[in-house]
Short mmCIF file of N, CA and C and ligand atoms in Angstrom, two decimals:
data_model
loop_
_atom_site.label_atom_id
_atom_site.label_comp_id
_atom_site.label_asym_id
_atom_site.label_seq_id
_atom_site.Cartn_x
_atom_site.Cartn_y
_atom_site.Cartn_z
N UNK L 1 5.95 19.43 -5.52
CA UNK L 1 3.73 19.08 -5.95
C UNK L 1 3.26 18.65 -4.53
N UNK L 2 2.04 19.35 -4.61
CA UNK L 2 1.29 18.45 -3.10
C UNK L 2 0.23 16.80 -4.20
N UNK L 3 0.57 16.21 -3.78
CA UNK L 3 -0.54 14.91 -3.77
C UNK L 3 -1.92 15.84 -3.34
N UNK L 4 -1.90 16.57 -2.32
CA UNK L 4 -3.19 16.24 -2.11
C UNK L 4 -4.21 15.02 -1.88
N UNK L 5 -4.19 14.87 -0.57
CA UNK L 5 -4.83 12.90 0.44
C UNK L 5 -6.05 13.32 -0.42
N UNK L 6 -6.40 12.57 -0.48
CA UNK L 6 -7.87 12.54 -0.06
C UNK L 6 -8.94 12.26 1.02
N UNK L 7 -8.04 12.26 2.59
CA UNK L 7 -9.05 12.20 3.66
C UNK L 7 -7.97 12.42 4.88
N UNK L 8 -8.76 12.66 5.89
CA UNK L 8 -8.38 12.44 6.97
C UNK L 8 -7.75 11.30 7.48
N UNK L 9 -6.56 11.59 8.11
CA UNK L 9 -5.85 9.88 8.84
C UNK L 9 -6.40 9.82 9.95
N UNK L 10 -6.78 10.65 10.78
CA UNK L 10 -7.25 10.10 12.00
C UNK L 10 -8.55 9.72 12.01
N UNK L 11 -9.07 10.15 11.39
CA UNK L 11 -11.18 10.08 11.37
C UNK L 11 -11.77 9.71 10.84
N UNK L 12 -10.31 9.47 9.42
CA UNK L 12 -10.93 8.65 7.45
C UNK L 12 -12.14 9.60 6.75
N UNK L 13 -12.49 11.44 7.73
CA UNK L 13 -12.85 12.25 6.72
C UNK L 13 -11.98 12.57 5.35
N UNK L 14 -13.08 12.76 4.54
CA UNK L 14 -13.13 13.17 3.13
C UNK L 14 -12.60 14.05 3.62
N UNK L 15 -11.51 14.90 1.89
CA UNK L 15 -11.37 15.88 1.89
C UNK L 15 -11.58 16.70 1.33
N UNK L 16 -11.46 16.82 0.12
CA UNK L 16 -12.01 16.29 -1.52
C UNK L 16 -10.60 17.75 -1.86
N UNK L 17 -9.46 18.28 -2.68
CA UNK L 17 -8.65 19.02 -3.48
C UNK L 17 -9.43 20.03 -2.96
N UNK L 18 -10.87 20.40 -3.13
CA UNK L 18 -11.30 21.61 -2.82
C UNK L 18 -11.90 21.95 -1.66
N UNK L 19 -11.31 21.46 -0.85
CA UNK L 19 -11.82 21.19 0.71
C UNK L 19 -11.34 22.48 1.86
N UNK L 20 -11.92 23.09 2.13
CA UNK L 20 -11.18 24.43 2.99
C UNK L 20 -10.33 23.90 4.50
N UNK L 21 -10.99 22.44 4.39
CA UNK L 21 -10.20 22.68 5.67
C UNK L 21 -9.38 21.29 6.70
N UNK L 22 -8.45 21.11 5.19
CA UNK L 22 -8.08 20.60 5.98
C UNK L 22 -6.02 20.78 5.58
N UNK L 23 -5.47 20.18 6.76
CA UNK L 23 -4.99 20.91 6.79
C UNK L 23 -3.37 19.95 6.77
N UNK L 24 -1.99 20.32 6.86
CA UNK L 24 -0.98 19.26 6.36
C UNK L 24 -0.18 19.44 6.80
N UNK L 25 1.77 18.07 7.44
CA UNK L 25 2.33 18.57 7.72
C UNK L 25 3.52 18.94 6.64
N UNK L 26 4.41 19.01 6.98
CA UNK L 26 5.94 19.03 5.84
C UNK L 26 5.96 17.92 5.00
N UNK L 27 5.48 17.21 6.06
CA UNK L 27 5.22 15.03 4.76
C UNK L 27 3.66 15.24 4.27
N UNK L 28 3.42 16.19 4.14
CA UNK L 28 2.40 15.91 3.60
C UNK L 28 1.41 14.84 4.12
N UNK L 29 0.78 14.83 5.70
CA UNK L 29 0.36 13.91 6.36
C UNK L 29 -1.10 14.92 6.42
N UNK L 30 -2.46 14.63 6.38
CA UNK L 30 -3.17 15.13 6.25
C UNK L 30 -4.49 14.63 7.06
N UNK L 31 -4.98 15.64 7.34
CA UNK L 31 -5.38 15.85 8.51
C UNK L 31 -7.22 16.92 8.65
N UNK L 32 -8.43 16.69 8.53
CA UNK L 32 -9.35 17.82 8.70
C UNK L 32 -8.93 18.91 9.24
N UNK L 33 -9.61 19.87 9.88
CA UNK L 33 -10.22 20.47 10.61
C UNK L 33 -10.11 20.82 12.10
N UNK L 34 -11.09 19.14 12.20
CA UNK L 34 -12.05 19.28 14.02
C UNK L 34 -10.40 18.18 14.17
N UNK L 35 -10.53 16.93 13.63
CA UNK L 35 -8.53 17.12 14.09
C UNK L 35 -7.30 17.74 14.59
N UNK L 36 -7.02 18.21 13.47
CA UNK L 36 -6.08 19.24 13.34
C UNK L 36 -6.04 20.15 14.23
N UNK L 37 -6.75 21.18 14.50
CA UNK L 37 -6.54 22.15 15.52
C UNK L 37 -6.71 21.72 16.72
N UNK L 38 -8.09 20.33 16.56
CA UNK L 38 -8.47 19.33 18.56
C UNK L 38 -7.22 18.52 18.76
N UNK L 39 -7.70 17.64 18.73
CA UNK L 39 -6.97 16.66 19.53
C UNK L 39 -5.95 15.81 19.36
N UNK L 40 -5.52 17.68 17.88
CA UNK L 40 -3.71 16.95 17.53
C UNK L 40 -3.57 18.41 18.48
N UNK L 41 -4.19 19.32 17.74
CA UNK L 41 -3.36 20.38 18.70
C UNK L 41 -2.21 21.41 17.86
N UNK L 42 -2.88 21.31 16.26
CA UNK L 42 -1.86 20.73 14.69
C UNK L 42 -0.58 20.99 15.00
N UNK L 43 -0.51 19.79 15.95
CA UNK L 43 1.00 19.45 15.85
C UNK L 43 0.81 17.59 15.01
N UNK L 44 1.38 17.22 14.18
CA UNK L 44 1.77 16.70 13.56
C UNK L 44 2.16 14.74 14.49
N UNK L 45 0.87 13.69 14.57
CA UNK L 45 1.55 12.74 14.99
C UNK L 45 2.36 12.06 14.93
N UNK L 46 2.90 12.15 13.52
CA UNK L 46 3.30 10.99 12.48
C UNK L 46 4.88 12.23 13.20
N UNK L 47 5.67 12.90 12.75
CA UNK L 47 6.09 13.68 12.97
C UNK L 47 6.91 14.59 13.10
N UNK L 48 5.63 15.04 14.13
CA UNK L 48 5.79 15.96 15.07
C UNK L 48 5.77 17.34 14.82
N UNK L 49 6.10 17.66 13.53
CA UNK L 49 6.35 19.10 12.55
C UNK L 49 4.12 18.96 12.97
N UNK L 50 4.25 20.78 12.56
CA UNK L 50 3.45 22.44 13.31
C UNK L 50 1.88 21.84 10.74
N UNK L 51 1.16 21.84 11.47
CA UNK L 51 -0.37 21.91 10.66
C UNK L 51 -0.26 22.86 10.39
N UNK L 52 -0.66 23.73 8.31
CA UNK L 52 -1.50 24.73 8.94
C UNK L 52 -2.35 23.80 7.42
N UNK L 53 -3.63 24.56 6.67
CA UNK L 53 -4.30 24.92 6.07
C UNK L 53 -3.51 24.14 4.67
N UNK L 54 -4.04 23.42 4.39
CA UNK L 54 -3.84 23.01 3.25
C UNK L 54 -4.03 23.74 1.72
N UNK L 55 -3.79 24.67 0.70
CA UNK L 55 -4.44 25.74 -0.09
C UNK L 55 -5.04 24.39 -1.11
N UNK L 56 -5.74 25.64 -2.04
CA UNK L 56 -7.11 24.68 -2.46
C UNK L 56 -6.18 24.41 -3.90
N UNK L 57 -5.87 23.19 -4.47
CA UNK L 57 -5.32 23.82 -5.87
C UNK L 57 -7.25 23.65 -6.64
N UNK L 58 -6.98 25.05 -7.66
CA UNK L 58 -8.02 25.82 -8.60
C UNK L 58 -8.66 24.41 -9.06
N UNK L 59 -10.08 24.33 -9.54
CA UNK L 59 -11.12 23.34 -10.49
C UNK L 59 -10.11 23.44 -11.88
N UNK L 60 -9.10 24.33 -12.19
CA UNK L 60 -9.29 24.62 -13.48
C UNK L 60 -7.46 23.68 -13.85
N UNK L 61 -6.77 23.73 -12.98
CA UNK L 61 -5.14 22.66 -12.39
C UNK L 61 -5.86 20.74 -12.45
N UNK L 62 -6.95 20.48 -11.12
CA UNK L 62 -6.91 19.68 -11.29
C UNK L 62 -7.19 18.21 -12.09
N UNK L 63 -7.64 18.99 -13.60
CA UNK L 63 -7.58 17.89 -14.82
C UNK L 63 -5.85 17.51 -14.29
N UNK L 64 -5.33 18.69 -14.84
CA UNK L 64 -4.17 18.25 -15.90
C UNK L 64 -3.18 17.63 -13.69
N UNK L 65 -3.23 18.14 -13.04
CA UNK L 65 -2.98 17.42 -12.18
C UNK L 65 -3.43 16.92 -10.61
N UNK L 66 -4.48 16.28 -11.59
CA UNK L 66 -5.38 15.09 -10.49
C UNK L 66 -4.46 15.13 -8.67
N UNK L 67 -6.07 15.41 -8.47
CA UNK L 67 -4.85 15.16 -7.12
C UNK L 67 -5.68 13.43 -6.47
N UNK L 68 -3.90 13.16 -5.10
CA UNK L 68 -4.70 11.09 -5.11
C UNK L 68 -5.45 10.91 -4.80
N UNK L 69 -5.82 10.00 -4.71
CA UNK L 69 -6.88 9.22 -4.36
C UNK L 69 -6.42 7.94 -3.57
N UNK L 70 -4.74 7.61 -3.04
CA UNK L 70 -4.49 6.93 -2.18
C UNK L 70 -5.11 6.78 -1.22
N UNK L 71 -5.89 6.60 -0.57
CA UNK L 71 -6.49 6.84 1.15
C UNK L 71 -4.78 6.55 3.17
N UNK L 72 -4.91 7.20 2.57
CA UNK L 72 -3.90 6.89 4.36
C UNK L 72 -4.52 7.22 5.57
N UNK L 73 -4.81 5.79 6.78
CA UNK L 73 -5.55 6.10 7.56
C UNK L 73 -4.02 5.96 9.08
N UNK L 74 -3.96 6.50 10.11
CA UNK L 74 -3.06 5.92 11.34
C UNK L 74 -3.45 5.63 12.02
N UNK L 75 -4.87 5.69 12.83
CA UNK L 75 -5.79 6.47 13.55
C UNK L 75 -4.68 6.33 14.76
N UNK L 76 -4.43 5.32 14.82
CA UNK L 76 -3.22 4.55 16.51
C UNK L 76 -3.09 5.35 16.55
N UNK L 77 -2.04 6.42 15.91
CA UNK L 77 -0.69 7.88 16.32
C UNK L 77 -2.07 8.70 16.25
N UNK L 78 -3.20 8.41 16.41
CA UNK L 78 -3.78 10.05 16.33
C UNK L 78 -4.33 10.00 17.81
N UNK L 79 -3.87 10.92 18.30
CA UNK L 79 -4.51 10.50 20.50
C UNK L 79 -6.03 10.31 20.43
N UNK L 80 -5.48 9.76 22.39
CA UNK L 80 -6.72 8.83 21.79
C UNK L 80 -8.25 9.02 22.40
N UNK L 81 -9.29 8.66 21.51
CA UNK L 81 -10.34 9.25 22.39
C UNK L 81 -11.02 10.30 20.51
N UNK L 82 -10.38 9.64 19.63
CA UNK L 82 -10.02 11.59 18.36
C UNK L 82 -10.85 10.16 17.52
ZN1 LIG J 1 -10.05 14.67 11.06
ZN1 LIG J 2 4.17 14.40 9.36
#
């Protein structure tokens, strides 16, 4: 199950579980669309894996399977200027 991290690792933008513009790698490093498709070139800066659009979790299931609230930030690994 995805943990559904709440923010972009690069720019710290909020990415709620209903956000359509969240991108993740296979380790669930999480980025917003502008970082993922822009400076990162749809490649994860942590593991080198591809970034794909994260599926949304239906609201009805969020009560039972809540999204993560642990914010992860790794600005230093992001492309310069990001
Ligand atoms: Zn971002
Ligand atoms: Zn990764």
